PDB file of C-alpha atoms in Angstrom:
ATOM      1  CA  UNK A   1       0.000   0.000   0.000  1.00  0.00           C
ATOM      2  CA  UNK A   2       1.207   3.482  -0.873  1.00  0.00           C
ATOM      3  CA  UNK A   3      -0.270   6.293   1.202  1.00  0.00           C
ATOM      4  CA  UNK A   4      -0.485   9.860  -0.118  1.00  0.00           C
ATOM      5  CA  UNK A   5      -2.270  12.644   1.716  1.00  0.00           C
ATOM      6  CA  UNK A   6      -4.630  10.310   3.625  1.00  0.00           C
ATOM      7  CA  UNK A   7      -5.344   8.247   0.482  1.00  0.00           C
ATOM      8  CA  UNK A   8      -4.129   4.696  -0.033  1.00  0.00           C
ATOM      9  CA  UNK A   9      -3.160   3.171  -3.370  1.00  0.00           C
ATOM     10  CA  UNK A  10      -2.492  -0.481  -4.082  1.00  0.00           C
ATOM     11  CA  UNK A  11       1.098  -1.039  -5.149  1.00  0.00           C
ATOM     12  CA  UNK A  12       2.045  -4.415  -6.579  1.00  0.00           C
ATOM     13  CA  UNK A  13       5.442  -5.405  -5.159  1.00  0.00           C
ATOM     14  CA  UNK A  14       8.414  -3.584  -6.616  1.00  0.00           C
ATOM     15  CA  UNK A  15       9.039  -2.283 -10.098  1.00  0.00           C
ATOM     16  CA  UNK A  16      11.205  -5.243 -11.119  1.00  0.00           C
ATOM     17  CA  UNK A  17       8.574  -6.767 -13.434  1.00  0.00           C
ATOM     18  CA  UNK A  18       7.917  -3.411 -15.103  1.00  0.00           C
ATOM     19  CA  UNK A  19      11.624  -2.672 -15.528  1.00  0.00           C
ATOM     20  CA  UNK A  20      12.196  -6.100 -17.135  1.00  0.00           C
ATOM     21  CA  UNK A  21       9.719  -5.114 -19.876  1.00  0.00           C
ATOM     22  CA  UNK A  22      11.392  -1.785 -20.647  1.00  0.00           C
ATOM     23  CA  UNK A  23      14.322  -0.895 -22.859  1.00  0.00           C
ATOM     24  CA  UNK A  24      16.184   2.357 -23.282  1.00  0.00           C
ATOM     25  CA  UNK A  25      14.258   4.479 -25.794  1.00  0.00           C
ATOM     26  CA  UNK A  26      10.868   2.874 -25.097  1.00  0.00           C
ATOM     27  CA  UNK A  27       8.021   5.392 -25.342  1.00  0.00           C
ATOM     28  CA  UNK A  28       5.400   5.058 -22.622  1.00  0.00           C
ATOM     29  CA  UNK A  29       2.034   6.623 -21.993  1.00  0.00           C
ATOM     30  CA  UNK A  30       1.116   7.264 -18.386  1.00  0.00           C
ATOM     31  CA  UNK A  31      -1.388   9.137 -16.294  1.00  0.00           C
ATOM     32  CA  UNK A  32      -1.013  11.284 -13.203  1.00  0.00           C
ATOM     33  CA  UNK A  33      -3.213   9.505 -10.657  1.00  0.00           C
ATOM     34  CA  UNK A  34      -2.702  11.974  -7.838  1.00  0.00           C
ATOM     35  CA  UNK A  35      -0.679  15.018  -6.853  1.00  0.00           C
ATOM     36  CA  UNK A  36       1.054  14.394  -3.525  1.00  0.00           C
ATOM     37  CA  UNK A  37       2.593  17.846  -3.196  1.00  0.00           C
ATOM     38  CA  UNK A  38       3.886  20.672  -5.356  1.00  0.00           C
ATOM     39  CA  UNK A  39       6.408  18.467  -7.162  1.00  0.00           C
ATOM     40  CA  UNK A  40       5.521  14.884  -6.199  1.00  0.00           C
ATOM     41  CA  UNK A  41       3.087  12.790  -8.190  1.00  0.00           C
ATOM     42  CA  UNK A  42       1.641   9.317  -8.340  1.00  0.00           C
ATOM     43  CA  UNK A  43       2.147   8.160 -11.921  1.00  0.00           C
ATOM     44  CA  UNK A  44       0.494   5.048 -13.381  1.00  0.00           C
ATOM     45  CA  UNK A  45       2.280   3.221 -16.184  1.00  0.00           C
ATOM     46  CA  UNK A  46       1.063  -0.162 -17.455  1.00  0.00           C
ATOM     47  CA  UNK A  47      -0.898  -0.714 -14.237  1.00  0.00           C
ATOM     48  CA  UNK A  48       2.003   0.182 -11.946  1.00  0.00           C
ATOM     49  CA  UNK A  49       1.697   3.086  -9.516  1.00  0.00           C
ATOM     50  CA  UNK A  50       4.997   4.949  -9.270  1.00  0.00           C
ATOM     51  CA  UNK A  51       5.761   7.796  -6.895  1.00  0.00           C
ATOM     52  CA  UNK A  52       7.679  10.395  -8.909  1.00  0.00           C
ATOM     53  CA  UNK A  53       9.192  13.799  -8.414  1.00  0.00           C
ATOM     54  CA  UNK A  54       9.454  16.406 -11.144  1.00  0.00           C
ATOM     55  CA  UNK A  55      10.030  20.136 -11.445  1.00  0.00           C
ATOM     56  CA  UNK A  56       7.423  20.137 -14.219  1.00  0.00           C
ATOM     57  CA  UNK A  57       3.887  20.800 -12.964  1.00  0.00           C
ATOM     58  CA  UNK A  58       1.032  18.381 -13.540  1.00  0.00           C
ATOM     59  CA  UNK A  59      -2.604  18.073 -12.596  1.00  0.00           C
ATOM     60  CA  UNK A  60      -4.497  14.993 -11.508  1.00  0.00           C
ATOM     61  CA  UNK A  61      -5.560  12.896 -14.542  1.00  0.00           C
ATOM     62  CA  UNK A  62      -3.006  14.488 -16.904  1.00  0.00           C
ATOM     63  CA  UNK A  63      -1.851  12.064 -19.581  1.00  0.00           C
ATOM     64  CA  UNK A  64       1.919  12.092 -20.088  1.00  0.00           C
ATOM     65  CA  UNK A  65       4.282  10.602 -22.659  1.00  0.00           C
ATOM     66  CA  UNK A  66       7.622   9.399 -21.379  1.00  0.00           C
ATOM     67  CA  UNK A  67      10.799   8.020 -22.859  1.00  0.00           C
ATOM     68  CA  UNK A  68      12.879   5.482 -20.955  1.00  0.00           C
ATOM     69  CA  UNK A  69      16.347   6.997 -20.531  1.00  0.00           C
ATOM     70  CA  UNK A  70      17.811   4.267 -18.295  1.00  0.00           C
ATOM     71  CA  UNK A  71      16.626   1.079 -16.626  1.00  0.00           C
ATOM     72  CA  UNK A  72      19.730   0.384 -14.546  1.00  0.00           C
ATOM     73  CA  UNK A  73      20.859   1.046 -11.920  1.00  0.00           C
ATOM     74  CA  UNK A  74      17.652   3.103 -11.530  1.00  0.00           C
ATOM     75  CA  UNK A  75      14.663   3.718 -13.759  1.00  0.00           C
ATOM     76  CA  UNK A  76      14.974   7.180 -15.322  1.00  0.00           C
ATOM     77  CA  UNK A  77      12.162   8.596 -17.431  1.00  0.00           C
ATOM     78  CA  UNK A  78      12.112  11.801 -19.451  1.00  0.00           C
ATOM     79  CA  UNK A  79       8.990  13.616 -20.611  1.00  0.00           C
ATOM     80  CA  UNK A  80       8.399  13.615 -24.353  1.00  0.00           C
ATOM     81  CA  UNK A  81       6.715  16.420 -26.242  1.00  0.00           C
ATOM     82  CA  UNK A  82       3.122  16.233 -27.531  1.00  0.00           C
ATOM     83  CA  UNK A  83       4.229  14.371 -30.659  1.00  0.00           C
ATOM     84  CA  UNK A  84       6.249  11.789 -28.754  1.00  0.00           C
ATOM     85  CA  UNK A  85       6.310   9.292 -31.572  1.00  0.00           C
ATOM     86  CA  UNK A  86       8.953  11.294 -33.406  1.00  0.00           C
ATOM     87  CA  UNK A  87      11.249  10.663 -30.403  1.00  0.00           C
ATOM     88  CA  UNK A  88      11.831  14.336 -29.695  1.00  0.00           C
ATOM     89  CA  UNK A  89      12.631  14.894 -26.038  1.00  0.00           C
ATOM     90  CA  UNK A  90      11.893  18.095 -24.189  1.00  0.00           C
ATOM     91  CA  UNK A  91      15.378  19.613 -23.810  1.00  0.00           C
ATOM     92  CA  UNK A  92      15.136  20.721 -20.207  1.00  0.00           C
ATOM     93  CA  UNK A  93      16.540  19.652 -16.860  1.00  0.00           C
ATOM     94  CA  UNK A  94      13.065  20.344 -15.491  1.00  0.00           C
ATOM     95  CA  UNK A  95      11.608  17.491 -17.529  1.00  0.00           C
ATOM     96  CA  UNK A  96      13.512  14.632 -15.862  1.00  0.00           C
ATOM     97  CA  UNK A  97      11.451  12.466 -13.527  1.00  0.00           C
ATOM     98  CA  UNK A  98      12.927  10.842 -10.444  1.00  0.00           C
ATOM     99  CA  UNK A  99      11.333   7.611  -9.316  1.00  0.00           C
ATOM    100  CA  UNK A 100      10.924   7.801  -5.547  1.00  0.00           C
ATOM    101  CA  UNK A 101       9.229   4.478  -4.765  1.00  0.00           C
TER     102      UNK A 101
END
């Protein structure tokens, strides 16, 4: 269970099974499930709830496109622009997402 601001979310084990399915350069679609604080968010990707931190601002239910930058030693995702299928990445340090849990 992951608890954010008096709300509980089911979290299935660790991210190992998700990470096994990802490769560097993979484009993902996710959704902001909840906003924990000014820069912390609960992000859902492929059924996994991931606590993230980003300098970029989001609202609850925002759909986001992400590109896998690294899978080891830690999962690193970068936000893609609106037309993410052309593999353009937003060129900004503010766009990098840190996986917190």
